[in-house]
Tab-separated table of C-alpha atoms in Angstrom:
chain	number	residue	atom	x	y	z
A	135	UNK	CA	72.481	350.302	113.244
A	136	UNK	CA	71.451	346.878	114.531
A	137	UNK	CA	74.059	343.917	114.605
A	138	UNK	CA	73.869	340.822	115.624
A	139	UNK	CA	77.971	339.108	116.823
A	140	UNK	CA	78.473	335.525	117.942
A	141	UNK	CA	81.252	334.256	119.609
A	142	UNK	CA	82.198	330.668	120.710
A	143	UNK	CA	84.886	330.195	123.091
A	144	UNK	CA	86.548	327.346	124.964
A	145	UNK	CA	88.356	327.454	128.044
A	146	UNK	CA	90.661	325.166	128.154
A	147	UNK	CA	92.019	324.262	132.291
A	148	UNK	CA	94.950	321.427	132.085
A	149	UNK	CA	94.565	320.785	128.480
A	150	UNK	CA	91.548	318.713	127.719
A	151	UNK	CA	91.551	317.214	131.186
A	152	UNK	CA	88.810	319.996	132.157
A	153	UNK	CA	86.882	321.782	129.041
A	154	UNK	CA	84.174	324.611	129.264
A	155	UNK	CA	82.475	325.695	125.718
A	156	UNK	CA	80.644	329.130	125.627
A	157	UNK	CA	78.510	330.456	122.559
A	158	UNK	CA	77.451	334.074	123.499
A	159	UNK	CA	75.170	336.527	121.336
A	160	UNK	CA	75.629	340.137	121.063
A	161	UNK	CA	72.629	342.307	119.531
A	162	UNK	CA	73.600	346.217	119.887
A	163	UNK	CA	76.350	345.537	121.614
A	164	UNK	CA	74.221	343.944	124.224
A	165	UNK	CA	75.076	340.115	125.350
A	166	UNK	CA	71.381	338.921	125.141
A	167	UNK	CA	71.910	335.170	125.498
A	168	UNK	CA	74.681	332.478	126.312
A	169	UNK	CA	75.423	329.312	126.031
A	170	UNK	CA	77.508	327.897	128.612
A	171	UNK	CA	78.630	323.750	128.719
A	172	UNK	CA	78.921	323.293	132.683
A	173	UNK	CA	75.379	324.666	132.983
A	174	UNK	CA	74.261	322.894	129.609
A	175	UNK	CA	71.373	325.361	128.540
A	176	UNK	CA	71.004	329.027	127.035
A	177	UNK	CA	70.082	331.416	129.492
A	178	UNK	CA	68.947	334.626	128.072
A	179	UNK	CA	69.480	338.477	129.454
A	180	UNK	CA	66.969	340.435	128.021
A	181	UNK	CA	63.569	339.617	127.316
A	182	UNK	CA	64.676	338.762	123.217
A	183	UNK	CA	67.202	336.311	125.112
A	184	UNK	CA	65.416	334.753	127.531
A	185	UNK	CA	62.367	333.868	124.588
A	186	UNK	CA	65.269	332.771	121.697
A	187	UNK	CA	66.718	330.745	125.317
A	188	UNK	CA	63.389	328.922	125.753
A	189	UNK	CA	63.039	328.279	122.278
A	190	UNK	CA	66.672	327.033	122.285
A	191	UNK	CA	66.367	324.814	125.214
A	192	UNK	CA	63.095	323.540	124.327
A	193	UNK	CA	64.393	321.822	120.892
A	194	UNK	CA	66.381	318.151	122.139
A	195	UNK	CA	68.528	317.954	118.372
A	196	UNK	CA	69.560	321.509	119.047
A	197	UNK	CA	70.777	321.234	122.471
A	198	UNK	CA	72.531	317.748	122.151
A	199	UNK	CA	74.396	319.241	119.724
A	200	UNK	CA	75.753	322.359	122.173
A	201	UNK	CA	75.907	319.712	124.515
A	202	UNK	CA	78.832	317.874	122.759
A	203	UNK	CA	80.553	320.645	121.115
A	204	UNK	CA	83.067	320.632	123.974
A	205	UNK	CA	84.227	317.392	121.862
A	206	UNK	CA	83.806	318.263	118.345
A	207	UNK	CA	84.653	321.851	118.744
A	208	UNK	CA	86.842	322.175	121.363
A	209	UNK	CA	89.034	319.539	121.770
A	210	UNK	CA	88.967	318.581	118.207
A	211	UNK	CA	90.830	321.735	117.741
A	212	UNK	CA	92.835	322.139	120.786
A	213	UNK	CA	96.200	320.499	118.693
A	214	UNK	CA	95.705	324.097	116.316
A	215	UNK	CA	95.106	326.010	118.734
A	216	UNK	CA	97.555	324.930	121.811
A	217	UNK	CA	100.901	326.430	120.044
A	218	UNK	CA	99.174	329.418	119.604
A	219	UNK	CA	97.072	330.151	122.803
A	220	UNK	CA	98.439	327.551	125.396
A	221	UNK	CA	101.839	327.558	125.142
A	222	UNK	CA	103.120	331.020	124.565
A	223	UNK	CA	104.652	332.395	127.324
């Protein structure tokens, strides 16, 4: 059985003040590439990863949009998501 699972996360340090956005890609329970906004470029882990990576990094509309999804992504949704995740204790 092959699948394929994304997941986007954000880590959120001192509510927006400090923001860090990470799209990761499973395939066979594998990670084969990420995403990560403080390094601002895929980076691959396999050999599929690393060529979906270069193709990734190698398109500018693509990548500016990664780039900024710590704003529209993130902290657009932090006011959801803070009751939930943030402040629980």
């Amino acid at each position: 059985v092959f699948q394929l699972m994304v997941k986007h996360e954000c880590h959120f340090v001192n509510g927006t003040e400090k923001v860090r956005y990470l799209e990761r890609q499973f395939y066979n329970r594998m990670e084969h590439v990420r995403f990560d906004s403080d390094v601002g470029r895929y980076e691959g882990f396999t050999p599929f990863g690393e060529c979906n990576a270069r193709q990734a990094n190698s398109d500018p509309d693509w990548m500016e949009n990664r780039r900024t999804a710590v704003d529209w992504y993130c902290r657009h949704n932090y006011q959801g998501i803070a009751p939930f995740a943030v402040e629980r204790k």
